[in-house]
């Protein structure tokens, strides 16, 4: 055997862990963490270590497929692009360009330019119906930043933090970009050693909560109320940084009035937490020299997700937890353009209400993009502007979109559905064409993407100026016919006579470190290589790409850049009293979250696992296990219902029901159920014993949806638990 070990980068999620790949006779046979790489401490997760199974397992598609009268058959990729282009031209001729939509999922994470190229192709054919998974996964962050404004210099260095507040986030498992995802377990241990105080708000004693100085195991859906209560304590006790507030914010008096009803006693009773914990949490956070707030999927999937993100920003601002003039800049950029960071805000801006307008629920363009939660209705609603063709790139709407039955009905009515995916997902099963892509070890890449997530949240991005590059390590299996995701859009543009203007942005709207950068691809000319596209994406980077390539294991690039003082004449302010947010806060106070608990006494919570990422990994044996996503419940709740662990139950909401296998978990708050999303099958193919259940069946896109993002209630779902007939 001719075995060689190469450094590379796992790109399954935004953590981008450095890995070592053993290659034997042209095939990747083993993946481990890279102990030589900085920042990560040799960490890798089970998903990354299963990359060889993803590349060579039986579940992988090695040829594109076309649906025929008797099912799917293989089709050469060039012919598939010919036929898809012909059908798109016919649909556009009959229904207009707006009838073609594009949905981009997490599967395009491996290559930063893929999303820009896909969007550029769509614009090139005249459609603006561009949807991403980001409009489902925490879209409130960008809207909150638009309401509040963003501090140009960001936060101080993470390793100087002496307190941190985690709201519904479990980075040990999720590797969420809202908290350092580079070996997060070690990060938390290091914080513990440094005596930094971790405050966690979560209905479950998660792996992260076990390390908390204070864990408020609150009733689900009360995150915004708890943050409002913390703000009230800080302002009423004079614990705020009054000098910072006076110099850099506006609206503190209105914020003080708005949180006045959220007394310590009221919030503790409403969220069912200890008053002493709430008081201590507020005092610790305010008294910290450096602290931050990270919000996760839990509060995002509950209602008032944008309000939660907004109050988290206000909490940081009233305490002045932002980098000051003269401090070392924490994120000076590496593969992103360098920028001048000043101790001043980028002011708020109106981040919604622009084109294109959707035809349902009054939704339109906003900072987080068009609402994917409304796309099913855009397909189902007849009339001018109806979506007739959908291309799904690296996503699995049947597992990810809320209201699965509505999504199923919508996708089945399309004139054309094309899915780009590595395996036959539930969405691929409904498609007319399934395009087989290359996988990560077969493509080159940099760490540009995880570095750039700093633009999508103040606590996101690398905690230090780290970067890496990896070449492709292996070729696709012999005899396969696969392409990179961007090549599919290149091929369509070539056949449809359009060009691709790919735009890369360096911030949220006007809160940008640099102007957008656009490069044009002309499919009538020479086809670029992926490495050439990487070079285009990194044009203007602070550290030249060629220098990054000199460090195969990655490198932390030193920087002595300091935060500059506020510019002369600048009086921009962070907004602490955005009217839409204070109006929603008043609505929150007036709500009765217990109103339906007599009939629906349990709350269903989302969770992640260490072996499955959304729906990825379910067809890889060592990751999927028995294929079940259990309905985790507290043992006392099981006993009160006379249900035993391993029983099948029916979980019923106001909008639908699923069957699931229960598992006991003492870490859960009583009255809650916890299940992973991304499991199950298409309606009519249910098999909870082997495929799990899809929690999207319990959701309606019209239940408590946010009027700007369109995101409905996807967590803290009120449900009943009923015994179900035994299944085998």
mmCIF file of C-alpha atoms in Angstrom, residues 257-408:
data_model
loop_
_atom_site.group_PDB
_atom_site.id
_atom_site.type_symbol
_atom_site.label_atom_id
_atom_site.label_comp_id
_atom_site.label_asym_id
_atom_site.label_seq_id
_atom_site.Cartn_x
_atom_site.Cartn_y
_atom_site.Cartn_z
ATOM 1 C CA UNK A 257 -39.451 52.423 30.502
ATOM 2 C CA UNK A 258 -40.058 49.444 28.207
ATOM 3 C CA UNK A 259 -38.419 46.922 30.556
ATOM 4 C CA UNK A 260 -39.977 48.379 33.716
ATOM 5 C CA UNK A 261 -42.824 45.799 33.802
ATOM 6 C CA UNK A 262 -40.264 42.956 33.688
ATOM 7 C CA UNK A 263 -39.547 42.997 37.393
ATOM 8 C CA UNK A 264 -37.359 40.324 38.942
ATOM 9 C CA UNK A 265 -40.357 38.758 40.659
ATOM 10 C CA UNK A 266 -42.453 38.824 37.458
ATOM 11 C CA UNK A 267 -39.742 37.330 35.230
ATOM 12 C CA UNK A 268 -38.836 34.654 37.775
ATOM 13 C CA UNK A 269 -42.480 33.617 38.073
ATOM 14 C CA UNK A 270 -43.102 33.745 34.322
ATOM 15 C CA UNK A 271 -39.942 31.825 33.347
ATOM 16 C CA UNK A 272 -40.034 29.630 36.466
ATOM 17 C CA UNK A 273 -36.481 30.445 37.531
ATOM 18 C CA UNK A 274 -34.982 31.545 40.832
ATOM 19 C CA UNK A 275 -34.977 35.283 41.500
ATOM 20 C CA UNK A 276 -31.500 34.989 42.999
ATOM 21 C CA UNK A 277 -30.175 33.421 39.783
ATOM 22 C CA UNK A 278 -31.642 36.208 37.652
ATOM 23 C CA UNK A 279 -30.180 38.886 39.913
ATOM 24 C CA UNK A 280 -26.778 37.199 40.046
ATOM 25 C CA UNK A 281 -26.689 36.713 36.272
ATOM 26 C CA UNK A 282 -27.393 40.393 35.629
ATOM 27 C CA UNK A 283 -24.824 41.568 38.182
ATOM 28 C CA UNK A 284 -22.109 39.206 36.936
ATOM 29 C CA UNK A 285 -22.653 40.209 33.323
ATOM 30 C CA UNK A 286 -22.655 43.928 34.094
ATOM 31 C CA UNK A 287 -19.628 43.677 36.374
ATOM 32 C CA UNK A 288 -17.477 41.785 33.872
ATOM 33 C CA UNK A 289 -14.612 43.592 32.208
ATOM 34 C CA UNK A 290 -15.345 41.701 28.980
ATOM 35 C CA UNK A 291 -18.443 39.638 28.307
ATOM 36 C CA UNK A 292 -20.672 38.649 25.430
ATOM 37 C CA UNK A 293 -24.004 37.064 24.585
ATOM 38 C CA UNK A 294 -24.516 34.138 22.205
ATOM 39 C CA UNK A 295 -28.015 33.092 21.155
ATOM 40 C CA UNK A 296 -28.655 29.742 19.501
ATOM 41 C CA UNK A 297 -31.252 27.736 17.643
ATOM 42 C CA UNK A 298 -33.480 27.355 20.700
ATOM 43 C CA UNK A 299 -34.508 31.016 21.007
ATOM 44 C CA UNK A 300 -34.420 31.438 17.230
ATOM 45 C CA UNK A 301 -36.986 28.707 16.657
ATOM 46 C CA UNK A 302 -39.275 30.046 19.383
ATOM 47 C CA UNK A 303 -41.332 33.148 18.667
ATOM 48 C CA UNK A 304 -39.818 36.611 19.330
ATOM 49 C CA UNK A 305 -36.468 35.422 17.977
ATOM 50 C CA UNK A 306 -35.512 38.831 16.551
ATOM 51 C CA UNK A 307 -36.491 40.505 19.828
ATOM 52 C CA UNK A 308 -34.263 38.061 21.734
ATOM 53 C CA UNK A 309 -31.302 38.897 19.493
ATOM 54 C CA UNK A 310 -32.034 42.620 19.809
ATOM 55 C CA UNK A 311 -32.195 42.543 23.612
ATOM 56 C CA UNK A 312 -28.918 40.583 23.648
ATOM 57 C CA UNK A 313 -27.293 43.427 21.702
ATOM 58 C CA UNK A 314 -28.822 46.011 24.024
ATOM 59 C CA UNK A 315 -27.526 44.068 27.014
ATOM 60 C CA UNK A 316 -23.976 44.177 25.615
ATOM 61 C CA UNK A 317 -24.276 47.882 24.794
ATOM 62 C CA UNK A 318 -25.600 49.138 28.127
ATOM 63 C CA UNK A 319 -22.678 47.327 29.755
ATOM 64 C CA UNK A 320 -20.190 48.678 27.215
ATOM 65 C CA UNK A 321 -18.890 45.247 26.257
ATOM 66 C CA UNK A 322 -17.304 46.453 23.021
ATOM 67 C CA UNK A 323 -13.677 47.047 22.036
ATOM 68 C CA UNK A 324 -12.341 50.493 22.893
ATOM 69 C CA UNK A 325 -9.877 52.820 21.206
ATOM 70 C CA UNK A 326 -6.283 51.690 21.619
ATOM 71 C CA UNK A 327 -7.122 48.026 22.196
ATOM 72 C CA UNK A 328 -5.712 45.334 19.935
ATOM 73 C CA UNK A 329 -8.265 44.567 17.219
ATOM 74 C CA UNK A 330 -9.565 41.024 17.744
ATOM 75 C CA UNK A 331 -10.567 40.301 14.141
ATOM 76 C CA UNK A 332 -8.267 42.211 11.774
ATOM 77 C CA UNK A 333 -9.116 39.731 8.972
ATOM 78 C CA UNK A 334 -6.889 37.417 6.988
ATOM 79 C CA UNK A 335 -8.548 36.314 3.756
ATOM 80 C CA UNK A 336 -11.062 39.143 4.034
ATOM 81 C CA UNK A 337 -10.010 42.694 3.123
ATOM 82 C CA UNK A 338 -8.256 44.668 5.810
ATOM 83 C CA UNK A 339 -10.277 47.548 7.251
ATOM 84 C CA UNK A 340 -10.009 50.559 9.506
ATOM 85 C CA UNK A 341 -11.749 49.743 12.787
ATOM 86 C CA UNK A 342 -12.898 52.654 14.918
ATOM 87 C CA UNK A 343 -14.494 52.796 18.341
ATOM 88 C CA UNK A 344 -17.812 53.947 16.933
ATOM 89 C CA UNK A 345 -21.031 52.426 15.607
ATOM 90 C CA UNK A 346 -22.257 51.621 12.193
ATOM 91 C CA UNK A 347 -25.712 53.106 12.737
ATOM 92 C CA UNK A 348 -29.031 51.262 12.382
ATOM 93 C CA UNK A 349 -30.777 51.015 9.040
ATOM 94 C CA UNK A 350 -34.150 49.939 7.724
ATOM 95 C CA UNK A 351 -33.549 46.354 6.709
ATOM 96 C CA UNK A 352 -36.867 45.212 5.294
ATOM 97 C CA UNK A 353 -39.599 46.205 2.903
ATOM 98 C CA UNK A 354 -37.654 46.120 -0.340
ATOM 99 C CA UNK A 355 -38.067 44.152 -3.532
ATOM 100 C CA UNK A 356 -38.847 41.507 -4.418
ATOM 101 C CA UNK A 357 -42.153 41.337 -2.583
ATOM 102 C CA UNK A 358 -43.613 37.910 -1.952
ATOM 103 C CA UNK A 359 -47.302 37.285 -2.546
ATOM 104 C CA UNK A 360 -48.011 35.747 0.867
ATOM 105 C CA UNK A 361 -48.250 37.123 4.413
ATOM 106 C CA UNK A 362 -47.000 40.571 3.373
ATOM 107 C CA UNK A 363 -43.395 39.379 3.274
ATOM 108 C CA UNK A 364 -40.647 40.903 1.176
ATOM 109 C CA UNK A 365 -36.929 41.396 0.916
ATOM 110 C CA UNK A 366 -35.054 41.978 4.177
ATOM 111 C CA UNK A 367 -31.539 41.766 5.585
ATOM 112 C CA UNK A 368 -31.875 38.012 6.127
ATOM 113 C CA UNK A 369 -33.144 37.430 2.583
ATOM 114 C CA UNK A 370 -36.454 36.165 1.280
ATOM 115 C CA UNK A 371 -38.322 33.857 3.640
ATOM 116 C CA UNK A 372 -37.845 30.204 2.734
ATOM 117 C CA UNK A 373 -40.724 29.471 5.115
ATOM 118 C CA UNK A 374 -42.996 31.185 2.558
ATOM 119 C CA UNK A 375 -41.604 29.438 -0.517
ATOM 120 C CA UNK A 376 -44.042 26.517 -0.369
ATOM 121 C CA UNK A 377 -46.965 28.945 -0.562
ATOM 122 C CA UNK A 378 -45.291 30.839 -3.416
ATOM 123 C CA UNK A 379 -45.315 27.516 -5.279
ATOM 124 C CA UNK A 380 -48.888 26.607 -4.340
ATOM 125 C CA UNK A 381 -50.570 29.996 -4.849
ATOM 126 C CA UNK A 382 -51.849 30.317 -8.447
ATOM 127 C CA UNK A 383 -51.595 33.489 -10.461
ATOM 128 C CA UNK A 384 -48.975 35.849 -11.773
ATOM 129 C CA UNK A 385 -45.616 35.260 -10.103
ATOM 130 C CA UNK A 386 -46.256 31.638 -9.128
ATOM 131 C CA UNK A 387 -43.041 29.637 -8.787
ATOM 132 C CA UNK A 388 -43.044 26.836 -11.349
ATOM 133 C CA UNK A 389 -39.416 25.668 -11.241
ATOM 134 C CA UNK A 390 -37.120 25.239 -8.252
ATOM 135 C CA UNK A 391 -33.439 24.385 -8.094
ATOM 136 C CA UNK A 392 -32.257 23.131 -4.714
ATOM 137 C CA UNK A 393 -28.498 23.408 -4.195
ATOM 138 C CA UNK A 394 -27.061 21.630 -1.176
ATOM 139 C CA UNK A 395 -30.321 21.611 0.770
ATOM 140 C CA UNK A 396 -33.089 19.234 1.765
ATOM 141 C CA UNK A 397 -36.326 21.252 2.031
ATOM 142 C CA UNK A 398 -38.438 18.205 2.885
ATOM 143 C CA UNK A 399 -36.446 17.851 6.112
ATOM 144 C CA UNK A 400 -35.650 21.531 6.757
ATOM 145 C CA UNK A 401 -38.693 23.610 5.857
ATOM 146 C CA UNK A 402 -41.416 24.092 8.448
ATOM 147 C CA UNK A 403 -44.867 22.617 7.724
ATOM 148 C CA UNK A 404 -43.678 19.461 5.978
ATOM 149 C CA UNK A 405 -47.051 18.495 4.519
ATOM 150 C CA UNK A 406 -47.351 21.885 2.834
ATOM 151 C CA UNK A 407 -43.778 21.578 1.530
ATOM 152 C CA UNK A 408 -44.583 18.106 0.178
#
